[in-house]
Coordinates of C-alpha atoms and ligand atoms in Angstrom, one line a residue:
M23 CA 70.3 67.8 129.7
A24 CA 73.8 69.0 129.2
N25 CA 75.9 70.0 132.1
E26 CA 79.0 72.0 132.8
T27 CA 81.1 68.8 133.6
E28 CA 81.0 67.5 130.0
P29 CA 84.5 67.6 128.5
M30 CA 85.4 70.6 126.3
L31 CA 86.5 70.0 122.7
S32 CA 89.5 71.7 121.3
I33 CA 88.9 74.2 118.5
E34 CA 90.6 71.8 116.0
E35 CA 88.4 68.9 117.1
A36 CA 85.3 71.0 116.8
H37 CA 86.5 72.2 113.4
E38 CA 87.1 68.7 112.2
L39 CA 83.6 67.6 113.4
V40 CA 82.0 70.6 111.8
L41 CA 83.7 70.1 108.4
A42 CA 83.2 66.3 108.4
A43 CA 79.5 66.8 109.1
S44 CA 78.9 69.8 106.9
S45 CA 77.7 68.6 103.5
D46 CA 79.8 68.3 100.4
P47 CA 80.0 71.3 98.1
L48 CA 76.7 72.3 96.6
P49 CA 76.0 71.3 93.0
A50 CA 77.3 73.2 90.0
E51 CA 75.2 75.6 88.0
D52 CA 75.9 78.1 85.1
T53 CA 75.8 81.7 86.1
P54 CA 75.9 84.7 83.9
L55 CA 79.1 86.8 84.2
E56 CA 77.2 89.6 85.8
S57 CA 76.4 87.5 88.8
A58 CA 79.6 85.4 88.9
L59 CA 81.7 87.7 91.2
S60 CA 83.0 85.9 94.3
R61 CA 81.2 82.7 93.3
V62 CA 83.4 79.6 93.5
L63 CA 84.3 77.9 90.2
A64 CA 83.1 74.3 89.9
E65 CA 85.3 73.2 87.1
S66 CA 88.3 74.3 85.0
I67 CA 87.4 77.0 82.6
L68 CA 88.8 76.5 79.1
S69 CA 89.2 79.3 76.6
T70 CA 86.9 79.0 73.5
L71 CA 89.0 81.5 71.5
D72 CA 92.6 82.5 70.8
L73 CA 93.2 85.7 72.7
P74 CA 94.1 87.9 70.8
R75 CA 92.0 86.4 68.1
W76 CA 94.4 87.4 65.4
D77 CA 97.8 89.2 65.0
N78 CA 97.0 92.8 65.7
S79 CA 98.7 96.1 66.1
A80 CA 100.0 97.1 69.5
M81 CA 100.1 100.8 68.5
D82 CA 98.5 103.4 66.3
G83 CA 100.9 103.7 63.4
F84 CA 101.8 102.1 60.1
A85 CA 102.0 98.5 59.1
V86 CA 105.1 98.0 56.9
H87 CA 107.5 95.5 55.5
A88 CA 110.4 95.7 58.0
E89 CA 113.0 95.2 55.2
D90 CA 111.7 98.4 53.5
V91 CA 112.8 100.6 56.4
A92 CA 116.0 98.6 57.3
G93 CA 118.3 101.5 56.4
A94 CA 116.2 104.3 57.8
A95 CA 118.1 106.9 60.0
S96 CA 117.4 110.4 61.1
G97 CA 119.8 111.7 58.4
S98 CA 118.4 109.5 55.7
P99 CA 114.7 108.9 56.4
V100 CA 112.7 106.4 54.3
R101 CA 109.6 107.8 52.7
L102 CA 106.7 105.3 52.5
R103 CA 103.5 106.0 50.5
V104 CA 100.4 105.4 52.5
V105 CA 98.2 103.1 50.4
G106 CA 95.4 102.1 52.7
E107 CA 94.1 101.7 56.2
V108 CA 92.9 99.1 58.7
R109 CA 90.7 100.3 61.5
A110 CA 89.8 98.3 64.6
G111 CA 87.0 96.0 63.7
A112 CA 87.7 96.2 59.9
S113 CA 88.9 93.6 57.5
A114 CA 92.7 93.3 57.1
D115 CA 92.4 92.4 53.4
V116 CA 94.6 95.3 52.1
E117 CA 97.5 94.9 49.8
L118 CA 100.9 96.2 50.9
P119 CA 103.3 96.7 48.0
H120 CA 107.0 97.3 48.9
G121 CA 107.8 100.9 49.6
C122 CA 104.4 101.5 51.1
A123 CA 102.6 101.7 54.4
I124 CA 99.1 101.0 55.7
R125 CA 97.7 103.2 58.4
I126 CA 96.7 101.0 61.3
A127 CA 94.9 101.4 64.6
T128 CA 95.7 99.8 68.0
G129 CA 94.0 96.4 68.0
A130 CA 93.4 96.3 64.3
R131 CA 94.3 93.2 62.4
I132 CA 97.7 93.1 60.8
P133 CA 97.4 92.7 57.0
D134 CA 98.9 89.3 55.9
T135 CA 101.6 91.0 53.8
A136 CA 102.9 93.3 56.6
D137 CA 105.4 92.1 59.2
A138 CA 106.0 95.1 61.5
V139 CA 104.3 98.2 62.8
I140 CA 105.9 101.6 63.2
P141 CA 104.3 103.7 65.9
V142 CA 103.0 107.0 64.5
E143 CA 105.0 108.9 67.1
E144 CA 108.1 107.7 65.4
T145 CA 107.1 109.0 62.0
T146 CA 106.6 112.3 60.3
L147 CA 103.3 112.6 58.4
I148 CA 103.1 114.2 55.0
A149 CA 99.6 115.4 54.1
S150 CA 98.1 114.9 50.6
G151 CA 99.3 117.5 48.1
A152 CA 102.2 118.5 50.3
G153 CA 104.7 117.5 47.6
S154 CA 108.3 117.1 48.5
V155 CA 109.4 117.2 52.1
S156 CA 111.5 120.4 51.6
S157 CA 108.8 122.5 49.8
A158 CA 106.1 121.3 52.1
A159 CA 108.0 122.3 55.2
T160 CA 107.3 126.0 54.5
D161 CA 103.5 125.5 54.0
S162 CA 101.4 127.6 56.4
V163 CA 98.9 124.7 57.0
S164 CA 101.8 122.6 58.2
P165 CA 101.2 119.6 56.1
I166 CA 104.3 118.0 57.6
R167 CA 104.2 117.1 61.2
S168 CA 105.0 114.5 63.8
G169 CA 103.6 113.5 67.1
G170 CA 100.6 111.4 66.0
F171 CA 97.4 111.3 64.1
R172 CA 94.6 113.7 64.9
A173 CA 91.0 112.5 65.1
G174 CA 89.1 113.0 61.9
E175 CA 92.0 114.2 59.7
P176 CA 92.3 112.6 56.3
M177 CA 94.8 109.9 55.5
P178 CA 98.4 111.3 55.0
E179 CA 99.8 110.7 51.6
A180 CA 103.1 109.4 53.0
C181 CA 105.1 109.0 56.1
L182 CA 108.8 109.5 56.8
V183 CA 110.5 106.8 58.9
T184 CA 113.8 107.7 60.7
S185 CA 114.7 104.3 62.2
G186 CA 114.3 100.7 61.3
V187 CA 112.2 98.1 63.0
E188 CA 112.7 94.3 63.6
P189 CA 110.2 92.0 61.9
G190 CA 107.4 91.4 64.4
A191 CA 107.8 94.8 66.1
F192 CA 104.6 96.1 67.7
I193 CA 102.6 93.1 66.6
R194 CA 100.6 91.3 69.3
R195 CA 100.4 87.7 68.2
R196 CA 97.3 85.5 67.9
G197 CA 96.9 83.4 71.0
E198 CA 99.9 84.9 72.9
D199 CA 97.7 85.7 75.8
V200 CA 95.5 82.6 75.9
R201 CA 95.3 79.8 73.4
A202 CA 91.9 78.3 72.4
G203 CA 91.3 75.2 74.5
A204 CA 93.8 76.3 77.2
R205 CA 92.8 76.0 80.9
M206 CA 92.4 79.6 82.1
L207 CA 90.8 79.3 85.5
E208 CA 91.0 76.5 88.0
P209 CA 88.1 75.3 90.2
G210 CA 87.8 75.8 93.9
R211 CA 88.5 79.6 93.9
R212 CA 86.4 82.7 94.1
V213 CA 85.9 84.5 90.9
T214 CA 87.6 88.0 90.8
P215 CA 86.7 91.0 88.6
A216 CA 89.7 90.4 86.4
Q217 CA 88.7 86.8 85.9
I218 CA 85.3 88.0 84.8
A219 CA 87.0 90.3 82.2
L220 CA 89.1 87.3 81.0
A221 CA 86.1 85.1 80.6
A222 CA 84.3 87.8 78.7
A223 CA 87.5 88.4 76.6
V224 CA 87.4 84.8 75.3
G225 CA 83.7 85.1 74.5
L226 CA 82.2 83.3 77.5
G227 CA 78.9 84.7 78.8
S228 CA 78.6 82.5 81.8
L229 CA 80.7 80.4 84.2
R230 CA 80.1 77.1 85.9
V231 CA 80.1 77.7 89.7
H232 CA 78.8 76.0 92.8
R233 CA 75.3 77.0 93.9
Q234 CA 75.5 79.7 96.5
P235 CA 74.7 78.4 100.0
V236 CA 71.5 79.6 101.5
A237 CA 72.0 80.4 105.2
A238 CA 69.0 81.0 107.4
V239 CA 69.4 82.9 110.7
L240 CA 67.0 82.7 113.7
S241 CA 67.2 84.6 116.9
T242 CA 65.8 83.1 120.1
G243 CA 65.0 84.9 123.3
D244 CA 61.8 86.2 125.1
E245 CA 63.6 89.5 125.6
L246 CA 64.3 90.2 121.9
R247 CA 62.6 92.7 119.7
S248 CA 63.2 93.6 116.0
A249 CA 64.9 96.9 115.4
G250 CA 62.3 99.7 115.4
L251 CA 59.7 97.9 117.5
E252 CA 58.6 99.0 120.9
L253 CA 61.0 97.6 123.5
G254 CA 58.6 97.8 126.5
E255 CA 60.0 97.5 130.0
S256 CA 62.2 94.4 129.5
G257 CA 62.9 94.1 125.8
I258 CA 66.2 94.6 124.1
P259 CA 66.9 95.1 120.4
D260 CA 67.9 91.9 118.5
A261 CA 71.5 92.6 117.5
N262 CA 72.6 89.1 116.5
R263 CA 70.3 88.5 113.6
P264 CA 71.3 91.6 111.5
G265 CA 75.0 90.9 112.5
L266 CA 74.9 87.3 111.6
L267 CA 72.9 87.9 108.3
A268 CA 75.7 90.3 107.4
M269 CA 78.4 87.8 108.3
C270 CA 76.6 85.3 106.0
R271 CA 76.6 87.8 103.2
A272 CA 80.3 88.7 103.8
A273 CA 81.0 84.9 103.5
G274 CA 79.4 84.8 100.1
A275 CA 76.1 83.1 101.2
H276 CA 72.5 84.1 100.4
A277 CA 71.2 85.0 103.8
V278 CA 67.6 84.3 104.8
D279 CA 66.0 86.0 107.9
L280 CA 63.9 83.6 110.0
G281 CA 63.1 86.3 112.5
I282 CA 62.8 86.0 116.3
V283 CA 61.1 83.3 118.3
P284 CA 60.6 83.1 122.1
D285 CA 62.4 80.6 124.4
S286 CA 60.1 77.6 123.7
L287 CA 61.0 74.4 122.0
D288 CA 57.8 74.4 119.9
S289 CA 58.5 77.9 118.6
V290 CA 62.1 77.0 117.7
L291 CA 61.0 73.8 116.0
A292 CA 58.2 75.6 114.1
A293 CA 60.8 78.1 112.7
L294 CA 63.5 75.6 111.9
R295 CA 61.5 72.7 110.4
P296 CA 60.4 74.4 107.2
A297 CA 63.8 76.2 106.9
I298 CA 65.6 72.8 106.5
D299 CA 64.0 72.3 103.1
R300 CA 64.8 75.8 102.0
S301 CA 68.3 76.4 103.3
D302 CA 71.7 74.7 103.2
L303 CA 72.8 75.8 106.7
L304 CA 70.9 77.0 109.8
I305 CA 72.2 79.4 112.4
V306 CA 70.4 80.0 115.7
S307 CA 71.6 82.4 118.3
G308 CA 70.8 82.3 122.0
G309 CA 69.2 79.6 124.1
V310 CA 72.1 77.2 123.7
S311 CA 73.4 77.2 127.3
V312 CA 72.3 75.2 130.3
G313 CA 69.6 77.5 131.6
P314 CA 66.0 76.3 132.1
Y315 CA 64.8 78.1 129.0
D316 CA 67.7 77.0 126.7
V317 CA 65.9 74.9 124.2
V318 CA 68.1 75.0 121.1
R319 CA 70.0 71.8 121.9
S320 CA 66.7 69.9 122.3
A321 CA 65.5 71.4 119.1
F322 CA 68.5 70.1 117.2
E323 CA 68.0 66.7 118.7
A324 CA 64.4 66.6 117.6
L325 CA 65.4 67.7 114.0
G326 CA 68.5 65.4 113.7
R327 CA 71.4 65.1 116.0
V328 CA 73.8 67.2 118.0
E329 CA 77.4 66.7 117.0
L330 CA 79.2 68.7 119.6
W331 CA 78.4 70.8 122.5
R332 CA 81.2 72.6 124.5
V333 CA 84.3 74.0 122.9
A334 CA 87.4 75.4 124.6
V335 CA 87.0 78.9 123.2
Q336 CA 86.6 82.3 124.7
P337 CA 84.3 83.9 123.9
G338 CA 82.1 81.3 122.5
K339 CA 81.2 78.7 125.1
P340 CA 78.5 77.5 124.9
F341 CA 78.2 76.5 121.3
A342 CA 76.3 73.7 119.7
F343 CA 76.5 72.0 116.3
G344 CA 74.1 69.5 114.8
T345 CA 72.9 68.1 111.5
S346 CA 69.3 67.6 110.4
E347 CA 67.8 64.3 109.3
P348 CA 68.4 63.9 105.5
R349 CA 66.1 66.3 103.8
A350 CA 63.5 65.1 101.3
S351 CA 64.6 67.1 98.3
D352 CA 68.2 66.0 97.9
G353 CA 69.0 63.8 100.9
R354 CA 71.5 66.3 102.4
R355 CA 71.9 66.7 106.1
V356 CA 71.7 70.4 106.8
P357 CA 74.3 71.7 109.3
M358 CA 72.8 73.5 112.2
F359 CA 74.8 75.9 114.4
G360 CA 73.6 77.0 117.9
L361 CA 75.6 80.1 118.6
P362 CA 75.8 81.8 122.0
G363 CA 73.4 84.7 122.6
N364 CA 76.1 87.1 123.7
P365 CA 76.6 89.2 120.6
V366 CA 80.4 89.1 120.6
S367 CA 80.4 85.3 121.2
A368 CA 77.9 84.9 118.3
L369 CA 80.0 86.8 115.9
V370 CA 83.3 85.2 116.9
T371 CA 81.9 81.7 116.8
F372 CA 80.5 82.4 113.4
D373 CA 83.9 83.4 112.2
L374 CA 85.5 80.3 113.7
F375 CA 83.0 77.6 112.8
V376 CA 80.2 78.8 110.5
R377 CA 82.4 80.5 107.9
P378 CA 84.5 77.4 107.2
A379 CA 81.2 75.4 106.8
L380 CA 79.9 78.0 104.3
D381 CA 83.3 77.9 102.5
R382 CA 82.9 74.1 102.2
L383 CA 79.4 74.3 100.9
S384 CA 80.5 77.1 98.5
G385 CA 83.1 74.8 97.0
L386 CA 86.3 76.5 98.1
A387 CA 89.2 74.2 97.8
S388 CA 91.1 75.7 100.7
P389 CA 89.1 77.8 103.1
Y390 CA 91.4 80.7 103.7
V391 CA 91.7 82.7 107.0
E392 CA 93.7 85.9 106.7
T393 CA 96.2 85.9 109.6
D394 CA 99.2 88.0 110.6
R395 CA 101.8 88.2 113.2
A396 CA 101.6 91.2 115.7
I397 CA 103.2 92.6 118.8
T398 CA 100.7 93.5 121.5
E399 CA 101.2 96.9 123.1
E400 CA 99.1 95.8 126.1
R401 CA 98.6 92.9 128.4
L402 CA 96.1 90.5 126.9
G403 CA 94.3 88.4 129.5
K404 CA 91.8 85.6 129.3
A405 CA 90.8 82.4 131.0
A406 CA 93.4 79.6 131.0
G407 CA 92.4 76.3 129.3
R408 CA 90.5 78.0 126.5
R409 CA 91.8 79.7 123.4
G410 CA 91.1 83.4 123.5
F411 CA 90.1 85.5 120.6
L412 CA 90.5 89.1 121.8
R413 CA 89.2 92.0 120.0
V414 CA 92.0 94.3 118.9
V415 CA 92.8 97.3 116.7
V416 CA 95.8 97.3 114.4
L417 CA 97.9 100.5 114.8
R418 CA 98.0 102.5 111.6
D419 CA 100.0 105.4 110.1
E420 CA 98.4 108.8 109.2
C421 CA 97.3 107.3 105.8
G422 CA 95.5 104.5 107.5
A423 CA 98.0 101.8 106.5
P424 CA 98.8 99.2 109.2
I425 CA 102.2 99.8 110.8
R426 CA 104.7 96.9 110.5
D427 CA 108.1 96.5 112.2
A428 CA 111.2 95.3 110.3
A429 CA 110.1 91.7 110.8
G430 CA 106.7 92.5 109.2
R431 CA 104.8 92.3 112.5
L432 CA 101.8 94.6 113.2
R433 CA 101.2 96.4 116.5
V434 CA 97.9 95.8 118.2
R435 CA 95.9 97.2 121.2
Q436 CA 92.6 96.0 122.6
S437 CA 89.6 97.7 120.9
G438 CA 87.8 97.9 124.2
H439 CA 86.5 95.8 127.1
Q440 CA 86.8 92.1 126.4
G441 CA 83.4 91.1 127.8
S442 CA 81.4 88.8 125.5
H443 CA 78.5 91.3 125.7
V444 CA 80.7 94.3 124.7
L445 CA 79.7 94.8 121.1
S446 CA 81.3 98.3 120.8
A447 CA 84.8 96.6 121.2
M448 CA 83.8 94.1 118.5
A449 CA 82.5 96.8 116.2
A450 CA 85.8 98.7 116.6
A451 CA 88.0 95.7 116.1
D452 CA 90.1 95.0 113.0
A453 CA 91.1 91.6 114.1
L454 CA 91.0 88.9 116.8
A455 CA 94.2 88.3 118.7
V456 CA 94.6 84.5 119.3
V457 CA 95.9 83.8 122.8
P458 CA 96.8 80.1 123.3
E459 CA 95.0 77.8 125.8
A460 CA 98.1 77.2 127.9
V461 CA 98.5 80.8 129.1
D462 CA 96.2 83.1 130.9
H463 CA 97.7 86.3 129.5
L464 CA 100.4 87.7 127.2
E465 CA 102.7 90.5 128.4
P466 CA 103.1 93.8 126.5
G467 CA 105.7 93.2 123.8
A468 CA 104.8 89.6 123.2
E469 CA 104.2 88.3 119.7
V470 CA 100.6 87.2 119.0
E471 CA 98.8 85.8 115.9
I472 CA 95.8 87.8 114.7
R473 CA 92.9 86.8 112.5
W474 CA 91.5 89.7 110.4
L475 CA 87.8 90.2 110.7
P476 CA 85.6 90.7 107.6
R477 CA 86.3 94.2 106.3
Ligands
LIG22 P1 71.6 83.3 126.0 O1 72.7 82.7 125.1 O2 70.2 83.1 125.4 O3 71.7 82.8 127.4 O4 71.9 84.8 126.0 C1 73.0 85.4 126.5 C2 73.0 86.9 126.5 O5 72.9 87.3 125.2 C3 71.7 87.5 127.2 O6 72.1 88.7 127.8 C4 70.8 87.8 126.0 O7 69.9 88.8 126.3 C5 71.8 88.2 125.0 N1 71.2 87.9 123.7 C6 70.7 86.8 123.2 N2 70.3 86.9 121.9 C7 70.6 88.1 121.6 C8 70.4 88.9 120.4 N3 69.8 88.3 119.3 N4 70.7 90.2 120.3 C9 71.3 90.7 121.4 N5 71.5 90.1 122.6 C10 71.2 88.8 122.7
LIG23 MG1 68.3 83.5 126.1

């Protein structure tokens, strides 16, 4: 049986043990783009196409020979006869004789013979049958006008160009965005919406990502009831399981609910044993301390081994970590986390220890914790000898944006009482303020590191 005199591990030692014992990243699989968001890439992604696929027009306008309009000026416009059109999605196989122009749409292929585009806004259009510029100018149906095409109108007969263009003007070159065969995306990072668009733009329908970790969550405690069930005289609603399942989802895992079991070794084992084959990581809350009914550590010992026991963290002591015997299906040892029953402690220890393990399984190259520097407006107190993670709110302006001083530091206040059972303060918190082991408090005005909580 564990006892309170066992030495406490530092957070870094605990972290190292957890990461060393958490299994390697999960194997790779192909996933369709629609389910690739936030998954972690398992390999470099190469482009299968040039992007753009061909030289195309950056504007609605006219494809021309640049040399034909070299001398154009507002006093001496160049008139080009419009001899054809290339629409988006159409063939660019259109002849462009000198002195002529081809109407072209944004994104349409540039005909081989053209070498520049003139935006329609920089031309005057002359409608069919309008004759010369001077006579047409008086026509009541205004066959001469500038400012752009109008949807559905027939092709103009000609256009007047009042300034020259350089060869290549308003042409987007084949492959200037991404070349076929180029590495576009690197492994070990979560896929973003823009990366999904990029993959689609080069014709990929799926991405090779790590399998999503399956994380199973069990609550232990004779007093616990599922939300909505009769509480009776001595029951309390189970807060940890919904909270931890949500934490798993926020960390990119597929969360599996193992329900509630009473404080008995057999019940805990009966719930965990089958879960090892179906999950990549197990989370148990409650029953991990040194009370007579705290059976989780014994359960971990029966299923595999316990790697660590007491960590110098507040809140969060007691905390247990173990790994299962290698499972039959793939030989992996499944990491098992025994989190404290107190809801704040359970959520904080998840953030400190479980999330990095899920990041590792997910294939993240560098698990990333979003931290910031802040000035505390209040005294922040905690036990000496343990690193404190105090629940704080970040002060914001009237638009809701965090306020920073000239040095970029935020301002924080406690979000409520700092007891490890005070869930309202955890629910109100933006972040955890990290108070070092060596001190028992920070004075108002002191600088403190904060870790943002999942938002
Ligand atoms: P334990 O770690 O089992 O000693 O529990 C510590 C405290 O957390 C006790 O007050 C428990 O009632 C409470 N607790 C344990 N599990 C939960 C849970 N799932 N939801 C809410 N409170 C819990
Ligand atoms: Mg208990």
